[in-house]
Tab-separated table of N, CA and C and ligand atoms in Angstrom:
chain	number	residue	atom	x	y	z
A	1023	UNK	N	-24.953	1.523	9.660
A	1023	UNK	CA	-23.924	2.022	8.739
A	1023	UNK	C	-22.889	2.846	9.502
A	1024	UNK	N	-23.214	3.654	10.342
A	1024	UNK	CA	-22.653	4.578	11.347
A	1024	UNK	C	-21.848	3.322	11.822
A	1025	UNK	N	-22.100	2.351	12.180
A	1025	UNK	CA	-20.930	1.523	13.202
A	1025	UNK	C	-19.958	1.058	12.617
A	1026	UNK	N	-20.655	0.082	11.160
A	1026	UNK	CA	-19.883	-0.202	10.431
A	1026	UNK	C	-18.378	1.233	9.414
A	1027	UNK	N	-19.031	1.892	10.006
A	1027	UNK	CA	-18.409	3.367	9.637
A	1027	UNK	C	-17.089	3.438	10.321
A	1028	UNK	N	-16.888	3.589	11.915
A	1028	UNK	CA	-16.561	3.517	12.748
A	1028	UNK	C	-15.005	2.286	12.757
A	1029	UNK	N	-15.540	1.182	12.412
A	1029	UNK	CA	-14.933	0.008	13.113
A	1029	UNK	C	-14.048	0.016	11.695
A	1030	UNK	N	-14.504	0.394	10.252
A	1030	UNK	CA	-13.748	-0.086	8.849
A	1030	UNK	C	-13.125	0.693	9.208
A	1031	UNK	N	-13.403	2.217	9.519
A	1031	UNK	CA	-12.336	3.626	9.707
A	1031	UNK	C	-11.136	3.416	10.225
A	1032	UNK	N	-11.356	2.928	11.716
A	1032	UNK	CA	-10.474	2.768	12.204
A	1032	UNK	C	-9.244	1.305	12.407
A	1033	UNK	N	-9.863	0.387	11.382
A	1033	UNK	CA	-9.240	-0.536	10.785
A	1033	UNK	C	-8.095	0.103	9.853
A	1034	UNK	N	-8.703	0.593	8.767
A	1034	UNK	CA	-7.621	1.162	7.800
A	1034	UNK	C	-6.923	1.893	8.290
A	1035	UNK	N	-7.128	2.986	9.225
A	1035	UNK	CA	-6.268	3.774	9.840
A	1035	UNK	C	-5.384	2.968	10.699
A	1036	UNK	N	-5.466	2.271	11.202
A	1036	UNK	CA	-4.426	1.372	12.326
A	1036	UNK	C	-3.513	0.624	11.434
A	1037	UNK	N	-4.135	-0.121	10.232
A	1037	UNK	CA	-3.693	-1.199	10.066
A	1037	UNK	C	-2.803	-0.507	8.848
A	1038	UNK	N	-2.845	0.723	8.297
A	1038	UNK	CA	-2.038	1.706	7.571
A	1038	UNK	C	-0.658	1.323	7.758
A	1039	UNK	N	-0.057	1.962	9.514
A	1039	UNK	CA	0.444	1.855	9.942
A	1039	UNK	C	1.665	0.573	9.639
A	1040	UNK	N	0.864	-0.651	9.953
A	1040	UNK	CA	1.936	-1.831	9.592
A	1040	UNK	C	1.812	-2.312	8.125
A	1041	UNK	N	0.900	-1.696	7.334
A	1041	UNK	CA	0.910	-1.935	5.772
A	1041	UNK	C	2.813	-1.088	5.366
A	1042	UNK	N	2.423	0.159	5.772
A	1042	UNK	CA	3.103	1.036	5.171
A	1042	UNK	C	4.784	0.630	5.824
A	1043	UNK	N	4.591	0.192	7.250
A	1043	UNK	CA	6.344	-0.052	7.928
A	1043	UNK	C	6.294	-1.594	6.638
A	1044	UNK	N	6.046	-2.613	6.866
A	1044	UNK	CA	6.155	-3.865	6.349
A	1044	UNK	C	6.930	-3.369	4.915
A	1045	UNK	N	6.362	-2.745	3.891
A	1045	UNK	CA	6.714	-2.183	2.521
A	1045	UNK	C	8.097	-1.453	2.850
A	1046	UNK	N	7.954	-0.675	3.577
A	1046	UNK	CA	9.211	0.121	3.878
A	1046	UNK	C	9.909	-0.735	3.863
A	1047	UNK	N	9.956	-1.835	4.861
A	1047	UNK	CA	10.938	-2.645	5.612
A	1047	UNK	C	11.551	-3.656	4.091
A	1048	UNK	N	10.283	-3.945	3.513
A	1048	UNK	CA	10.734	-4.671	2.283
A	1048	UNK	C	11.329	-4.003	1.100
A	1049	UNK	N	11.149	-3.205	0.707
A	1049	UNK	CA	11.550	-2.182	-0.553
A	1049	UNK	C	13.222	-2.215	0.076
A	1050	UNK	N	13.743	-1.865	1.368
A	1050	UNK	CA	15.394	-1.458	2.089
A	1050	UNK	C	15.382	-2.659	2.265
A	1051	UNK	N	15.718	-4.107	2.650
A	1051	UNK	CA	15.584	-5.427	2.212
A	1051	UNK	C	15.874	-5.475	0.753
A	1052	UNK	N	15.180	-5.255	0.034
A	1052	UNK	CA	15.510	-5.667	-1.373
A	1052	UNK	C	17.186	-4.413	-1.907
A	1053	UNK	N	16.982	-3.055	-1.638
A	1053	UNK	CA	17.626	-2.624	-1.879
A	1053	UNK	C	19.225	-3.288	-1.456
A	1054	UNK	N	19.143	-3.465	0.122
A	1054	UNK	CA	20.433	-3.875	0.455
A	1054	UNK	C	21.478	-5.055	0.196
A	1055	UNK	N	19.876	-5.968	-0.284
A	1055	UNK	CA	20.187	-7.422	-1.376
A	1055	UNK	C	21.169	-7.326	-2.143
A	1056	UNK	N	20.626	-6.309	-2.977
A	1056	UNK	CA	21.409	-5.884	-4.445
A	1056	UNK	C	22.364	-4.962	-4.072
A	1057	UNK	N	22.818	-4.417	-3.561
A	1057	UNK	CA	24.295	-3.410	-2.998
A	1057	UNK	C	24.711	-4.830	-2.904
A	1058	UNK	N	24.758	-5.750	-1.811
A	1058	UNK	CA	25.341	-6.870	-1.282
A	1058	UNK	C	25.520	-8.047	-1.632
A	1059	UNK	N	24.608	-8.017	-3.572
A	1059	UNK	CA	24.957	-9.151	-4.373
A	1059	UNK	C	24.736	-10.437	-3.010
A	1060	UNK	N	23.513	-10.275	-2.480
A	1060	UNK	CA	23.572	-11.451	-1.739
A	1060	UNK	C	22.851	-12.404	-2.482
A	1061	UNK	N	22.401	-13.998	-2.123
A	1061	UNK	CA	21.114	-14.549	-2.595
A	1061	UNK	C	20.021	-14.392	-1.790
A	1062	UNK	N	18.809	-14.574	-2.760
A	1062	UNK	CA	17.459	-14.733	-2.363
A	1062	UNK	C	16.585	-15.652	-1.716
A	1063	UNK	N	16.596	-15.742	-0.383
A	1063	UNK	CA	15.981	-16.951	0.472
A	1063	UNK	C	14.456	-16.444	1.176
A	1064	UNK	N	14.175	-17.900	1.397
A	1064	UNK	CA	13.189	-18.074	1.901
A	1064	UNK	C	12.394	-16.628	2.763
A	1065	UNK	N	13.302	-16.226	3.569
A	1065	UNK	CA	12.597	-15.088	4.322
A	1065	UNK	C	12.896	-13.979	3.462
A	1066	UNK	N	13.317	-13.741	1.930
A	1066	UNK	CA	13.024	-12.058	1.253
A	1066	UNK	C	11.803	-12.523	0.870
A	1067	UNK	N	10.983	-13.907	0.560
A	1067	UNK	CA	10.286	-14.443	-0.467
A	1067	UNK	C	9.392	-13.757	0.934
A	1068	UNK	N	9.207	-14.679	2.350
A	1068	UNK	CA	8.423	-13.724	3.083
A	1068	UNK	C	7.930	-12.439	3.423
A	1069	UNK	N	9.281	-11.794	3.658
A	1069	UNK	CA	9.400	-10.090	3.416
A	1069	UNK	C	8.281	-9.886	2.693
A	1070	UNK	N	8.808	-9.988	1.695
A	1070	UNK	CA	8.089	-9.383	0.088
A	1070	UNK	C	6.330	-9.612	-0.211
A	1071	UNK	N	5.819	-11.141	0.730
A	1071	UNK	CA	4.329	-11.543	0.718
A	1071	UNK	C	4.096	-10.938	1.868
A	1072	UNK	N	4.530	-10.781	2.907
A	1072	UNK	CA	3.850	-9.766	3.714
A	1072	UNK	C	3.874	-8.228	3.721
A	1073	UNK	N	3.974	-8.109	2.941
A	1073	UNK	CA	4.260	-6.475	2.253
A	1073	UNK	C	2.709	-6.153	1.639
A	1074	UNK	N	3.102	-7.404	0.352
A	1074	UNK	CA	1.511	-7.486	-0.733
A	1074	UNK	C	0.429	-7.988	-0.012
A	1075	UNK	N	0.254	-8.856	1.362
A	1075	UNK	CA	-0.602	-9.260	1.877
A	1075	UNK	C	-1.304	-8.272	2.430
A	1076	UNK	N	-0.601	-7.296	3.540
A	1076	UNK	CA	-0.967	-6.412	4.250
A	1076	UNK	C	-1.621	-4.897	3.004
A	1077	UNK	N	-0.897	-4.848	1.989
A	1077	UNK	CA	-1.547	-3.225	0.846
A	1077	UNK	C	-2.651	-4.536	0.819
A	1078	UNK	N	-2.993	-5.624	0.521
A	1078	UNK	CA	-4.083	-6.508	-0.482
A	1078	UNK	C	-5.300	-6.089	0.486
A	1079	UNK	N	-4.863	-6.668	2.296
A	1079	UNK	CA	-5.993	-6.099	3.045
A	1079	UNK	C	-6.587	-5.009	3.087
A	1080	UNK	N	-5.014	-3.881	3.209
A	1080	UNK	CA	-5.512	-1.902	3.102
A	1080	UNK	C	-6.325	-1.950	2.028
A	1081	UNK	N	-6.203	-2.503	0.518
A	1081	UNK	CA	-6.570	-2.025	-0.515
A	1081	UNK	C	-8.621	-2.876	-0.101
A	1082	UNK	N	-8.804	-3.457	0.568
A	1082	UNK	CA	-10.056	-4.502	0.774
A	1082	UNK	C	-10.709	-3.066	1.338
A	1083	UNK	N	-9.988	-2.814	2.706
A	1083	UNK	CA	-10.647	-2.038	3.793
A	1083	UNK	C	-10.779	-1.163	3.128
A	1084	UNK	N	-10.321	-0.439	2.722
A	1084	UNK	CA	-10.006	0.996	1.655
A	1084	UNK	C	-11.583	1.280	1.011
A	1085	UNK	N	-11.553	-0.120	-0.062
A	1085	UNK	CA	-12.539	-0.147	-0.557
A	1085	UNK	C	-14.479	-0.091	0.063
A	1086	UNK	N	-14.127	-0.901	1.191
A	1086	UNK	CA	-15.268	-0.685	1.973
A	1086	UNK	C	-15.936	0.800	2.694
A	1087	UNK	N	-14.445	1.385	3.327
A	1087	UNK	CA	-14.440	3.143	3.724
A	1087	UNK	C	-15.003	3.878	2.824
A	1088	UNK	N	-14.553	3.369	1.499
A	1088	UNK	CA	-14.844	4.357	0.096
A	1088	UNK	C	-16.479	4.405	0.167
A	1089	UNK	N	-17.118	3.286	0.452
A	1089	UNK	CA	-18.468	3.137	-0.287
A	1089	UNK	C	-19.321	3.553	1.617
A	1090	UNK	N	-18.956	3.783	2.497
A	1090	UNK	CA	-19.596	4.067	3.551
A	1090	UNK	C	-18.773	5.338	4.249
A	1091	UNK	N	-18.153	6.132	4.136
A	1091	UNK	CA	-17.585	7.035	4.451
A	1091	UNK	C	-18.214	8.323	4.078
A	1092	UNK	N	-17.984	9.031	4.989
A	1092	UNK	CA	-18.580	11.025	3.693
A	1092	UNK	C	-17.800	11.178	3.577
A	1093	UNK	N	-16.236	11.043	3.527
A	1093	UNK	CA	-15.156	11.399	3.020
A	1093	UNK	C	-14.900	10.745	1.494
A	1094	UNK	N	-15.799	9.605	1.096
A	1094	UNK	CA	-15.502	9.211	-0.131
A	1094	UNK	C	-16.353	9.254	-0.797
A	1095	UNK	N	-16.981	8.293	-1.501
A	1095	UNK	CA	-17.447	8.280	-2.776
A	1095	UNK	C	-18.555	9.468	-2.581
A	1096	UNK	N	-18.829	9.720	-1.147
A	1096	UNK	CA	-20.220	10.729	-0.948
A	1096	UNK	C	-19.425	11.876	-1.780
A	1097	UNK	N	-18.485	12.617	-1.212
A	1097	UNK	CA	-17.836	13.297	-1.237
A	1097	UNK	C	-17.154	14.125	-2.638
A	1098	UNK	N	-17.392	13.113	-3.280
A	1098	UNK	CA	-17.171	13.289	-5.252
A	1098	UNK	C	-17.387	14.259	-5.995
A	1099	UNK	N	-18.536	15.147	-5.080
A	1099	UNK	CA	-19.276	16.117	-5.785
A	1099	UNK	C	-18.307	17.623	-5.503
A	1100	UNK	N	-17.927	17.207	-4.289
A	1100	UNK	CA	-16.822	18.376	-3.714
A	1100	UNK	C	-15.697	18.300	-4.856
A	1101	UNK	N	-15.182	18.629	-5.572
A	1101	UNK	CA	-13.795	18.883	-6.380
A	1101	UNK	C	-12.842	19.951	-5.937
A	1102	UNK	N	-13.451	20.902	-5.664
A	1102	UNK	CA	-12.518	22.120	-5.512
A	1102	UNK	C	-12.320	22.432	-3.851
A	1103	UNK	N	-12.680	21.346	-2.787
A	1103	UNK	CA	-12.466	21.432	-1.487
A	1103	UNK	C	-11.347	20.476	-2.002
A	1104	UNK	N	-10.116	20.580	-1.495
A	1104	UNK	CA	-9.072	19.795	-1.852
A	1104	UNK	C	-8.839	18.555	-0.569
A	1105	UNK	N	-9.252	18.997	0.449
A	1105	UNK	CA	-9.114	18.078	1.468
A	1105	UNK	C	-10.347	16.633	1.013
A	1106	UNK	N	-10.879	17.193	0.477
A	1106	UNK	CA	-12.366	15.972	0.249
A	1106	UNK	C	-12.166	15.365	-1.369
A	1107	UNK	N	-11.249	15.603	-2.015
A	1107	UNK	CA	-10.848	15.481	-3.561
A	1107	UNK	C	-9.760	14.603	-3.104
A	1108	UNK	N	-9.024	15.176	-2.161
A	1108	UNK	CA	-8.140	14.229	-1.503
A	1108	UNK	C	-8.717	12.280	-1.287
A	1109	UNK	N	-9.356	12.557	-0.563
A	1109	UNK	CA	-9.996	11.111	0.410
A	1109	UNK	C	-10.970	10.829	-0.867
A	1110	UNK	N	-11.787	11.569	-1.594
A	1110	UNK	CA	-12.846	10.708	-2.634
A	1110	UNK	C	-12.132	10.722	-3.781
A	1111	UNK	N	-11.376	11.136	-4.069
A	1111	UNK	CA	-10.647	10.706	-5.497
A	1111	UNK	C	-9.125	10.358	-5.398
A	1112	UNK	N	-8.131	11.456	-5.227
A	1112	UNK	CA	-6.833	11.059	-5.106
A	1112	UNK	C	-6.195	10.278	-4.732
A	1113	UNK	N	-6.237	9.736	-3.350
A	1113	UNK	CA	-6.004	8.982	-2.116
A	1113	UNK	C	-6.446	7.155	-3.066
A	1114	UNK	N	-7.752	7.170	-3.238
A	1114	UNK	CA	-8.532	6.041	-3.614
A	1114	UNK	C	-7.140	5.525	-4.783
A	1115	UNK	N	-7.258	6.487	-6.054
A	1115	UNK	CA	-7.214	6.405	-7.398
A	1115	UNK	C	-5.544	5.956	-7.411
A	1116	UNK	N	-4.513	6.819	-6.902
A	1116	UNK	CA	-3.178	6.427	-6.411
A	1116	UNK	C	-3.002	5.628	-5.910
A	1117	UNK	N	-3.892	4.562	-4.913
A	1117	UNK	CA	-3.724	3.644	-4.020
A	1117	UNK	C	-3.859	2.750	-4.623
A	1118	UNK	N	-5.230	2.521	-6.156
A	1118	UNK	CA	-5.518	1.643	-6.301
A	1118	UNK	C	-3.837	1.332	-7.220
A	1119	UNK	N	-3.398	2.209	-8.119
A	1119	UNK	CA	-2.665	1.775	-8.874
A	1119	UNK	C	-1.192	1.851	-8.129
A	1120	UNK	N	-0.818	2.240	-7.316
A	1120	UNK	CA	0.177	1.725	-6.495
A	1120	UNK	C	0.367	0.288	-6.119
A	1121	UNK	N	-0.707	-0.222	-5.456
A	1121	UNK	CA	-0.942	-1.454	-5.261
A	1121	UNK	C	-0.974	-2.806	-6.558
A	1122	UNK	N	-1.476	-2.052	-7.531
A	1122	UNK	CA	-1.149	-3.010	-8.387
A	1122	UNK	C	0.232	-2.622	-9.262
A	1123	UNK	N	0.888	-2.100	-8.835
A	1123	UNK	CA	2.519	-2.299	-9.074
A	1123	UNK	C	3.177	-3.209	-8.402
A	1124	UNK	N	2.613	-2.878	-6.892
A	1124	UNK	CA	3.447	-3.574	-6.175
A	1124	UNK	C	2.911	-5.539	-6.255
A	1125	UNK	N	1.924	-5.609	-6.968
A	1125	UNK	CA	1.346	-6.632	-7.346
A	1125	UNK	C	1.999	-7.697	-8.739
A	1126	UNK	N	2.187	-6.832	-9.240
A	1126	UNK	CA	3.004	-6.548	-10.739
A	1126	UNK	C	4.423	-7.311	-10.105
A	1127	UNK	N	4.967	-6.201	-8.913
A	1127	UNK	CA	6.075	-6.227	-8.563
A	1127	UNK	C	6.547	-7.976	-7.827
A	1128	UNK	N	5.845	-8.368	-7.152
A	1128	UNK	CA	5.147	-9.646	-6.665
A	1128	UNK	C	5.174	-10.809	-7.965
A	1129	UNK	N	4.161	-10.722	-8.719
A	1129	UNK	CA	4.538	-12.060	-9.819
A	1129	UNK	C	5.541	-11.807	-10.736
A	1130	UNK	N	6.222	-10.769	-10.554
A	1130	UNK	CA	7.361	-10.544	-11.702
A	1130	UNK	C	8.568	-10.867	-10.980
A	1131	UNK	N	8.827	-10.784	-10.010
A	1131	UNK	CA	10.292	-11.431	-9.184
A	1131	UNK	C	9.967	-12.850	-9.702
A	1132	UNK	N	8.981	-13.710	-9.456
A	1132	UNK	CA	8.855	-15.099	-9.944
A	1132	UNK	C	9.308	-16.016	-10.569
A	1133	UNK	N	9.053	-15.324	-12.096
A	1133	UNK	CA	9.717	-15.145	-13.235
A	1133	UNK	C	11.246	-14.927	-13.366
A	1134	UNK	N	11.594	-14.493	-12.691
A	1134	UNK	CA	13.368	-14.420	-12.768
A	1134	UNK	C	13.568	-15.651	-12.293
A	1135	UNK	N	15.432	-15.612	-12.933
A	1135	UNK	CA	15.917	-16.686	-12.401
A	1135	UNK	C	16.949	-16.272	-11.479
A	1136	UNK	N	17.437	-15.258	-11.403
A	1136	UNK	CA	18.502	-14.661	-10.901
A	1136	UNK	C	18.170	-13.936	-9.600
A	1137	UNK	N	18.502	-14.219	-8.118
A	1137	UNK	CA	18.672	-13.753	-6.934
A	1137	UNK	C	18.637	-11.929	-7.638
A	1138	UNK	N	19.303	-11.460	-8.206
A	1138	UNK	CA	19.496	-9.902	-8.320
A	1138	UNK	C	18.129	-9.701	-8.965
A	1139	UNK	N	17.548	-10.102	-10.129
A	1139	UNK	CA	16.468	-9.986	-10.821
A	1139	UNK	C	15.171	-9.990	-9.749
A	1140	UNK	N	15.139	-11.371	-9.104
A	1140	UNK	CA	14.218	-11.172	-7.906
A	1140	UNK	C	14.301	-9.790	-7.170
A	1141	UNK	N	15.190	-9.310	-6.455
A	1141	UNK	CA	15.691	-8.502	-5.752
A	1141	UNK	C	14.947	-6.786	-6.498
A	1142	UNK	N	15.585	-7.202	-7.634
A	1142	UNK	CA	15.075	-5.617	-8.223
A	1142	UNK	C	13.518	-5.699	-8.641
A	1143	UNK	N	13.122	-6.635	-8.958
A	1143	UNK	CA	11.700	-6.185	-9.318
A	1143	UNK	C	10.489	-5.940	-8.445
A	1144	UNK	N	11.299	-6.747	-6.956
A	1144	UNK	CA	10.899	-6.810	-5.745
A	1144	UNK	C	10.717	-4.865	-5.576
A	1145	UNK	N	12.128	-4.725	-5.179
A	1145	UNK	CA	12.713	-3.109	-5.112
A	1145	UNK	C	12.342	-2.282	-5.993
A	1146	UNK	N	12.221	-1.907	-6.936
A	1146	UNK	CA	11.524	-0.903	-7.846
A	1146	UNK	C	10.525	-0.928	-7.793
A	1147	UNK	N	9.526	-1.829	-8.176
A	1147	UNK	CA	8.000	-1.625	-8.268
A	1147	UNK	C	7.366	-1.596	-6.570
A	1148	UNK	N	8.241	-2.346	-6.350
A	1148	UNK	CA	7.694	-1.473	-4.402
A	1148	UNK	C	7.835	-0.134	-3.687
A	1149	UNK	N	9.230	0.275	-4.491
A	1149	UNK	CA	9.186	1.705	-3.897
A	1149	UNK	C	8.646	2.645	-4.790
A	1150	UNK	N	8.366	1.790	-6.290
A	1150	UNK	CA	7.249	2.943	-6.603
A	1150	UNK	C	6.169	3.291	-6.037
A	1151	UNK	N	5.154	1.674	-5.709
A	1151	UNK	CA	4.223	1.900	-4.795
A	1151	UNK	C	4.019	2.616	-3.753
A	1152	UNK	N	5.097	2.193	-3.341
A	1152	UNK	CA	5.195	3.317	-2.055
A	1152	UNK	C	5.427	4.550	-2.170
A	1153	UNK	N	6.144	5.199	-3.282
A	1153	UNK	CA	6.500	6.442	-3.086
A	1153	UNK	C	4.790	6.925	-3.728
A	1154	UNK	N	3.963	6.342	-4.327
A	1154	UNK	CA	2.359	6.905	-4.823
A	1154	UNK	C	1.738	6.950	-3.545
A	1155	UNK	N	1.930	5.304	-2.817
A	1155	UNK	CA	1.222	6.025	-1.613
A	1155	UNK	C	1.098	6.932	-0.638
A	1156	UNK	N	2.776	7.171	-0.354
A	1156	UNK	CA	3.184	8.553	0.508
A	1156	UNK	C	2.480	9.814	0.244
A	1157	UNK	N	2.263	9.823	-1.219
A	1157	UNK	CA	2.639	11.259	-1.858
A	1157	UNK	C	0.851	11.594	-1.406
A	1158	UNK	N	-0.086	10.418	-1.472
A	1158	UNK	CA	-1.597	10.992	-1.400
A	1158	UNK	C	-2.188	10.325	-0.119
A	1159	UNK	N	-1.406	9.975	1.242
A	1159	UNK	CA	-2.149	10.075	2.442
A	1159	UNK	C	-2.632	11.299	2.918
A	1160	UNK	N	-3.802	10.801	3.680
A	1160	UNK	CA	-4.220	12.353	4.492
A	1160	UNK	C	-3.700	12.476	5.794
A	1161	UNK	N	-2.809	13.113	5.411
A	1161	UNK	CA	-1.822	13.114	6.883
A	1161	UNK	C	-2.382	13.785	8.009
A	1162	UNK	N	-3.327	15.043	7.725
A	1162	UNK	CA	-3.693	15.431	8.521
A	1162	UNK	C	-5.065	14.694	9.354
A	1163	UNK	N	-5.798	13.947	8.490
A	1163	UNK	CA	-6.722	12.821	9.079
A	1163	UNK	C	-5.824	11.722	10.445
A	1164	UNK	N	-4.299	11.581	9.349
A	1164	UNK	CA	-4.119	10.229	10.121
A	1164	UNK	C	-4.032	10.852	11.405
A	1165	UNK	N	-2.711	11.520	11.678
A	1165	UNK	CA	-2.053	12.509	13.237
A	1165	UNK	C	-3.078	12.586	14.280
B	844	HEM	C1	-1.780	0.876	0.926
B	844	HEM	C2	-2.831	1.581	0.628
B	844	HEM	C3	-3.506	2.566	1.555
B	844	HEM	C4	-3.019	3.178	2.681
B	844	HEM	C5	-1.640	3.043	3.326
B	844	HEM	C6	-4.083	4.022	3.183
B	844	HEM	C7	-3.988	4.828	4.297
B	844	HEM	C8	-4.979	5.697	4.736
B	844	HEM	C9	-4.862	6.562	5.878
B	844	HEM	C10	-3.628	6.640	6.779
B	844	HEM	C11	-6.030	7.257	5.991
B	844	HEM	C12	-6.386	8.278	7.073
B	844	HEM	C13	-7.048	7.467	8.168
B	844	HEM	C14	-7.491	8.271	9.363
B	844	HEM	O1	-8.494	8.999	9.262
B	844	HEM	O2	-6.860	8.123	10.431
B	844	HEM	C15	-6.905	6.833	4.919
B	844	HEM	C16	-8.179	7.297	4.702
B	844	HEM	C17	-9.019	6.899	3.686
B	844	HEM	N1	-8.725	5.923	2.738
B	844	HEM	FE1	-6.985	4.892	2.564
B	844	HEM	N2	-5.201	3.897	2.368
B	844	HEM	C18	-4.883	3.015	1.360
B	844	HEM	C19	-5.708	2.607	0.320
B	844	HEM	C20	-6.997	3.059	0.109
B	844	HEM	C21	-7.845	2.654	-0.979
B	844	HEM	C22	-7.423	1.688	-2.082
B	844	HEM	C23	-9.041	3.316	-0.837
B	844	HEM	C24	-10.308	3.281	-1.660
B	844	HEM	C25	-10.506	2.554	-2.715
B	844	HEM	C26	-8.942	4.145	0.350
B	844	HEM	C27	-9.937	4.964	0.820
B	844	HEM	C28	-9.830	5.818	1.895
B	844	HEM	C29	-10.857	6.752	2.326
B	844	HEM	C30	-12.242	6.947	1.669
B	844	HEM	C31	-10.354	7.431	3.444
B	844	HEM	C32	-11.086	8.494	4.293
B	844	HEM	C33	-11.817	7.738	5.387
B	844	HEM	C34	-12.434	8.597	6.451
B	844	HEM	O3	-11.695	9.186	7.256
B	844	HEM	O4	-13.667	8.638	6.509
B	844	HEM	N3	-7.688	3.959	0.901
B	844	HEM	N4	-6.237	5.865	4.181
C-alpha cells in the first residue's frame, strides 16, 4: 500500500501540472474565439478534449490517493486541522464538482450550432472549473 502510495501521489502531483496548464490554455482559446468572432475547428474541438481528458485522468488518480493516502479519506476525522479538511474533504469535494462542469461544459458545446455558442460553453463552464479548482489546491503540499 505504502508503494502504491508513493507512485499514485506522485502521479497526481506531476500530472496536476499539465491537467491544470492544458485547461488554462483552453478556457484563453475559447475566450479569444469569441473577442475574435472566429470559427470553430478541428483543433478548439482538440483543445477542449484534452483539457476534459487530462481533469478525467486527475479526477481517476485523485480518487485512488483519496482511498490510500492519510491525507484523505483517513484523515476525515480531523475537521478542525484545516490543512487535513483541506486534502480529505475540500480539495476532493470541489474537484469532484468542478470537473463535472467542465464535463457539462464538454457535451454542451455539442449541442450548439453556432461557432460562438461552442466557444462559450466551452469558456464559461471551464473557467468555472478552473477557478473551483484553484481556489482548493494544497499549494503548500504541491511547492
Ligand atoms: C483537476 C483536478 C485536481 C487537481 C488539479 C488536483 C491537484 C492536486 C495537487 C496539486 C495536490 C498536491 C500534490 C502534492 O502533494 O504534491 C493534490 C493532492 C491531493 N488530491 Fe488532488 N487534484 C485534483 C482532483 C482530486 C480529486 C477529484 C480527489 C479525490 C477524489 C483528489 C484527492 C487528493 C488528495 C487526497 C490529495 C492529498 C494527497 C497526499 O499528499 O497524500 N484530488 N491534488
Amino acid at each position: 500500500m505504502e508503494f502504491m502510495y508513493e507512485i499514485i501521489q506522485k502521479a497526481h502531483s506531476g500530472i496536476a501540472y499539465l491537467a491544470l496548464g492544458i485547461l488554462v490554455f483552453a478556457v484563453i482559446n475559447a475566450f479569444l474565439a469569441i473577442s475574435s468572432k472566429r470559427g470553430f475547428e478541428d483543433k478548439d474541438r482538440k483543445i477542449s478534449l484534452f483539457a476534459l481528458i487530462f481533469c478525467h485522468v486527475q479526477l481517476l488518480l485523485g480518487l485512488v490517493v483519496y482511498f490510500v493516502s492519510p491525507l484523505g479519506m483517513a484523515a476525515l476525522g480531523e475537521m478542525s486541522n484545516a490543512a487535513l479538511r483541506l486534502t480529505s474533504l475540500e480539495h476532493p469535494l470541489i474537484n469532484v464538482i468542478a470537473i463535472a462542469l467542465i464535463t457539462i461544459g464538454w457535451s454542451k458545446h455539442k449541442k450548439e450550432e453556432s461557432s460562438n455558442g461552442k466557444f462559450k460553453k466551452i469558456g464559461y463552464l471551464y473557467l468555472a472549473g478552473l477557478l473551483l479548482i484553484l481556489s482548493r489546491i494544497p499549494w503548500n503540499l504541491w511547492f
